[in-house]
CSV table of C-alpha atoms in Angstrom, one decimal:
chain,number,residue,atom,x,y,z
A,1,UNK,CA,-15.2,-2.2,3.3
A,2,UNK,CA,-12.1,-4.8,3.4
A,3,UNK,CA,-11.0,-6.6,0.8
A,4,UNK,CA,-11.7,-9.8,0.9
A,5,UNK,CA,-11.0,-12.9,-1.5
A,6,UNK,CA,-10.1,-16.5,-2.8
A,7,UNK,CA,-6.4,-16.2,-3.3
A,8,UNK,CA,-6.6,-20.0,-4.3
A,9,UNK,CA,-9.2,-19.2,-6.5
A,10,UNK,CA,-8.6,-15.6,-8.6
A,11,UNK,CA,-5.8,-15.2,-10.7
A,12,UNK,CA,-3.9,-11.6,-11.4
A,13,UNK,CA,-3.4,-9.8,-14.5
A,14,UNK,CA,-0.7,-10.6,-16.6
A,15,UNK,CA,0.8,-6.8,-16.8
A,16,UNK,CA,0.8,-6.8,-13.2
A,17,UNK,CA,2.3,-10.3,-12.8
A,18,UNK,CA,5.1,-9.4,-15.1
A,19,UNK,CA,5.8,-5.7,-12.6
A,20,UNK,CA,5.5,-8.1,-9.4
A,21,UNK,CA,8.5,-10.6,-10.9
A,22,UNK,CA,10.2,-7.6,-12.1
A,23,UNK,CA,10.3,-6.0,-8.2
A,24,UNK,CA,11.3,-9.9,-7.1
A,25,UNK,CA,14.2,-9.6,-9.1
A,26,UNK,CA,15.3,-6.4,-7.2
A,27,UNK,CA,15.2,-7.8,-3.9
A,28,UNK,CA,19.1,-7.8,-3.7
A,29,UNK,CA,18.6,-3.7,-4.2
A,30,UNK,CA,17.7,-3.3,-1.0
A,31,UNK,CA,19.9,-2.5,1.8
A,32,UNK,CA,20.6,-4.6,5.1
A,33,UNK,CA,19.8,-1.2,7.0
A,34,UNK,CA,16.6,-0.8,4.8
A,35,UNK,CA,15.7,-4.8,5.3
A,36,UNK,CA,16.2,-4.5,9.4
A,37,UNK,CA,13.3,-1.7,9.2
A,38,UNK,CA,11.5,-4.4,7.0
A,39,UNK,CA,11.8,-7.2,9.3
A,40,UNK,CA,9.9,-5.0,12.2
A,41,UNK,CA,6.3,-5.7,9.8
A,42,UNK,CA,7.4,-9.3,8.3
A,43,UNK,CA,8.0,-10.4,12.3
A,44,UNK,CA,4.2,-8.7,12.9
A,45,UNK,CA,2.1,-10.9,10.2
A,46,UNK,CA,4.5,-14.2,11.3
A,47,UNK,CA,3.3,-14.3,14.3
A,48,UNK,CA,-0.3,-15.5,15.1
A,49,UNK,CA,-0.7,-16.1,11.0
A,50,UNK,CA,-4.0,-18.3,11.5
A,51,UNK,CA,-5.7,-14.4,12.6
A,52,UNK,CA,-6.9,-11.5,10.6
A,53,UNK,CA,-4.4,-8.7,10.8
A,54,UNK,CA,-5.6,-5.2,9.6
A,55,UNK,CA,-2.7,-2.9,8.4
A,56,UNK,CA,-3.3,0.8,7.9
A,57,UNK,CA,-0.7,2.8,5.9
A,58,UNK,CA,-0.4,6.1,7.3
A,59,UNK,CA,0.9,9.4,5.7
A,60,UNK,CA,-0.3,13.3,6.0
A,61,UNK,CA,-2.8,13.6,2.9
A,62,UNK,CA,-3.3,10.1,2.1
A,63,UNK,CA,-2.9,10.7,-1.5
A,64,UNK,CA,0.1,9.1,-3.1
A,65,UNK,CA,2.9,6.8,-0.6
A,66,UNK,CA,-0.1,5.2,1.7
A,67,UNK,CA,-2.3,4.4,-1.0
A,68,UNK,CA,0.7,2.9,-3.0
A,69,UNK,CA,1.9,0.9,0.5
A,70,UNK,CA,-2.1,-0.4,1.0
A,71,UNK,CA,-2.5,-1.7,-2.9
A,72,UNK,CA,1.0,-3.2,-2.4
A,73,UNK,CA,0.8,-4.7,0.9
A,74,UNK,CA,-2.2,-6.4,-0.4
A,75,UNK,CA,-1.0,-7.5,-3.9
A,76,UNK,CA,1.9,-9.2,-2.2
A,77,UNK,CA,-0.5,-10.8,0.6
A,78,UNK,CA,-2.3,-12.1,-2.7
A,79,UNK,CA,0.8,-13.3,-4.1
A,80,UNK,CA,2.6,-15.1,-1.6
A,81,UNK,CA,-0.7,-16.8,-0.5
A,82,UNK,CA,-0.8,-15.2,3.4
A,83,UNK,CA,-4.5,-15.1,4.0
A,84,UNK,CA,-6.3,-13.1,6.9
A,85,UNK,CA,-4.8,-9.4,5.7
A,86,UNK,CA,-6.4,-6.7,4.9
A,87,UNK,CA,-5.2,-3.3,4.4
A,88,UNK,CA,-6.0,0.3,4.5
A,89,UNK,CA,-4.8,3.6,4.0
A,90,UNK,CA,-5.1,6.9,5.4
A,91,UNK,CA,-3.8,10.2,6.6
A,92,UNK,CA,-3.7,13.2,9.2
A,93,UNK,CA,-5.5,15.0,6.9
A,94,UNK,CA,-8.1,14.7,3.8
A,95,UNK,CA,-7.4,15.7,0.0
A,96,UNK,CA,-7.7,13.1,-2.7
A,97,UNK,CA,-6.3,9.9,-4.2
A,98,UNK,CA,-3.9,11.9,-6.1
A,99,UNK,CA,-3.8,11.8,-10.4
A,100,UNK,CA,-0.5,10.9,-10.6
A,101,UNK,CA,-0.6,8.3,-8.0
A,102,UNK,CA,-3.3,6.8,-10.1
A,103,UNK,CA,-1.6,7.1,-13.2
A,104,UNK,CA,1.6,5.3,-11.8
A,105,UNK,CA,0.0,2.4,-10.5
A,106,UNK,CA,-2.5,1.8,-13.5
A,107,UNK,CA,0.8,1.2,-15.5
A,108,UNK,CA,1.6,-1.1,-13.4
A,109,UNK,CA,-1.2,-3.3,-13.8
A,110,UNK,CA,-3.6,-2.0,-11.7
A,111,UNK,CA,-7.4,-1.6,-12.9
A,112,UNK,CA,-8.6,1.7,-11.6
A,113,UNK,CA,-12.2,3.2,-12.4
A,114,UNK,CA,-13.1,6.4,-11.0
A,115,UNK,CA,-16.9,5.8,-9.7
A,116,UNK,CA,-17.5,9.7,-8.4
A,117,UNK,CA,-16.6,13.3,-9.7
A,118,UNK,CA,-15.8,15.4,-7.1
A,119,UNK,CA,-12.8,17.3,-4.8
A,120,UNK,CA,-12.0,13.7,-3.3
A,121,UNK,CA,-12.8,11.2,-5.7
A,122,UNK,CA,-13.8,7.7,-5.3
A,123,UNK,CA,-11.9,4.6,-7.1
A,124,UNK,CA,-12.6,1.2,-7.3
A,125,UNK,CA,-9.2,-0.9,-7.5
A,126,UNK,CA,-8.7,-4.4,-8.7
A,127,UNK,CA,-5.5,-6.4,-9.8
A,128,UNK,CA,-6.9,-9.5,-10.8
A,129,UNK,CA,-9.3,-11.3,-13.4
A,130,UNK,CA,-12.3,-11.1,-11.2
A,131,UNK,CA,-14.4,-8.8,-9.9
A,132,UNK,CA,-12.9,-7.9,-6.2
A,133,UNK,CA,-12.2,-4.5,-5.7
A,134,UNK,CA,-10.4,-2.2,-3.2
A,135,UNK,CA,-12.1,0.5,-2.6
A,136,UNK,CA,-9.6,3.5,-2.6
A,137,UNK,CA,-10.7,7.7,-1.5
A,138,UNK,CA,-8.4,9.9,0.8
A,139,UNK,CA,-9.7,9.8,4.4
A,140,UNK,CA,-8.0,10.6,8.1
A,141,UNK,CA,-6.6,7.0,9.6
A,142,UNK,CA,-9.4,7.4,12.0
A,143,UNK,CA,-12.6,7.3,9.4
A,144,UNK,CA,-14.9,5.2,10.0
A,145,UNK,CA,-14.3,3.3,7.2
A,146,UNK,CA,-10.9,1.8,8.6
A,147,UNK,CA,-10.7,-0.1,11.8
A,148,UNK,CA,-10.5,1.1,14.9
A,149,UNK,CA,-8.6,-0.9,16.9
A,150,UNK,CA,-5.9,-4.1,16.5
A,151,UNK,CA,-4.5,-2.5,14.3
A,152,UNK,CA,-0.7,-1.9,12.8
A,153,UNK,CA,0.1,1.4,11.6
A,154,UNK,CA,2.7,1.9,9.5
A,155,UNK,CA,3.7,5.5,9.0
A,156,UNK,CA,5.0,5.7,5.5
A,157,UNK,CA,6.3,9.4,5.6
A,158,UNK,CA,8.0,11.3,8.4
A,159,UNK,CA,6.1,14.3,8.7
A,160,UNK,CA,3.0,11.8,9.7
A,161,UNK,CA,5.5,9.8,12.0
A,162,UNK,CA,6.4,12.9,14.1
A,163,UNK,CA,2.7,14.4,14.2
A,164,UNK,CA,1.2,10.8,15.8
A,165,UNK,CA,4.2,10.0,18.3
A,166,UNK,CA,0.2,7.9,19.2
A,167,UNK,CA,-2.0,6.2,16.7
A,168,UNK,CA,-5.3,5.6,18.9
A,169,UNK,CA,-6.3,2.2,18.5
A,170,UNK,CA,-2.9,0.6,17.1
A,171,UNK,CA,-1.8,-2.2,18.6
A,172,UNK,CA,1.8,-1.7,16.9
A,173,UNK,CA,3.2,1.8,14.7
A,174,UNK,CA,5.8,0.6,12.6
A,175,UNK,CA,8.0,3.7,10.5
A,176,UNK,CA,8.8,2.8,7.0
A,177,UNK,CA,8.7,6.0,5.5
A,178,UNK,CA,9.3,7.0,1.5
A,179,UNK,CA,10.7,10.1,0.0
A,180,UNK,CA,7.4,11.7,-1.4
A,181,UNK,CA,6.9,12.1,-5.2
A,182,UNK,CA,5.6,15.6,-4.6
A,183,UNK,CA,8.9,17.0,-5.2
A,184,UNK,CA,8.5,16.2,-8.7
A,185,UNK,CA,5.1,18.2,-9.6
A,186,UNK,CA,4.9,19.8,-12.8
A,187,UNK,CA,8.8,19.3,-13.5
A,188,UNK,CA,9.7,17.1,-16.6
A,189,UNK,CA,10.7,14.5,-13.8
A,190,UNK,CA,7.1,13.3,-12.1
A,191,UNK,CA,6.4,11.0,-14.2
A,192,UNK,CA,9.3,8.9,-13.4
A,193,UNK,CA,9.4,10.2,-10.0
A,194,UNK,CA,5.5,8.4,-9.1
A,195,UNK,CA,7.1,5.1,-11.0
A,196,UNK,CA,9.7,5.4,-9.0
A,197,UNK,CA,8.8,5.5,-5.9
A,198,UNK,CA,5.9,2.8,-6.9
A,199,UNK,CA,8.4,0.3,-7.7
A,200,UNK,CA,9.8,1.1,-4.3
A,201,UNK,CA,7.2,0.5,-2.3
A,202,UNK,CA,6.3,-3.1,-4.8
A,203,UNK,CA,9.4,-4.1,-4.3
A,204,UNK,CA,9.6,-3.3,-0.3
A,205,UNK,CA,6.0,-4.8,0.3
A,206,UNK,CA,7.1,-8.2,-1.6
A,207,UNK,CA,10.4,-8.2,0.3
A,208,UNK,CA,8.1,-7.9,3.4
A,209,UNK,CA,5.6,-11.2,2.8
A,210,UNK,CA,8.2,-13.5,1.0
A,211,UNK,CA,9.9,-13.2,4.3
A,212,UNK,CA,6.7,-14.5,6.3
């Protein structure tokens, strides 16, 4: 299921409004090198921008940077008013939508209900004051529940990079990987760690469609 909306018609929440300005006013943060890796996605949704573009984030358990690079990507699709993209996440393996992702991205504004109790959970994700929802569960890049073809992947950690040199079905893999929050597990630091490395990606993912 793609997400699919009005973006002249549905409004966001004011928490998350408030996050997106904040990440706006870091976009001078970012480094040339890191904006020329950028450029390589804002250059992909410029051109043909009248057709539907599917963009799958891609990282090995699709549990924390490729669901935060999916719910970004299509926040900031929302916000800068480019229609016709809709994005996805997945991995090169299966575990779960992980906690502490979850946790860090409901503080940012995010609404996030957890509809089933099991080993690999599934949410329901909204940013707005409406009722569309992103449907958000670990799952390989390949599931059925992605496309499978015309597609962009964009690999968001290295070890995923360097295990697909191939994404079968991609029209384009684009590398724009993120340190991974892991690190920071059961030490004093995750908590800031996961906000972290959400306002990264934010940030990033605006930087990428305020370019388009």
């Amino acid at each position: 299921m793609s997400y699919i909306c009005d973006i002249n018609k549905v409004k966001m929440n004011k928490i998350i409004e408030n996050y997106i300005s904040e990440r706006i006013n870091e976009f001078n943060s970012i480094t040339d090198e890191r904006k020329e890796i950028l450029s390589e996605l804002t250059d992909y949704i410029r051109k043909n921008n009248d057709k539907d573009k599917n963009l799958i984030f891609i990282c090995t358990h699709n549990s924390r940077r490729s669901h935060m690079g999916q719910l970004w990507s299509q926040v900031a699709a929302h916000y800068y008013r480019i229609n016709n993209i809709n994005c996805f996440s997945g991995g090169t393996e299966e575990t779960a939508f992980n906690e502490r992702s979850v946790r860090a991205l409901k503080k940012a504004g995010f609404d996030i209900i957890k509809t089933t109790e099991n080993d690999n959970p599934v949410y329901m994700v909204s940013f707005q004051d409406g009722t569309s929802q992103i449907q958000a569960f670990s799952k390989k890049y390949n599931h059925e529940f992605n496309p499978q073809e015309n597609f962009v992947a964009i690999m968001t950690c290295s070890q995923a990079d360097d295990d697909c040199p191939v994404v079968i079905g991609a029209s384009k893999k684009i590398a724009i990987t993120y340190d991974d929050p892991k690190i920071a597990d059961g030490t004093p630091e995750e908590e800031s760690k996961y906000d972290e490395r959400s306002k990264q990606i934010a940030c990033e993912m605006l930087y990428v469609f305020s370019m388009v």
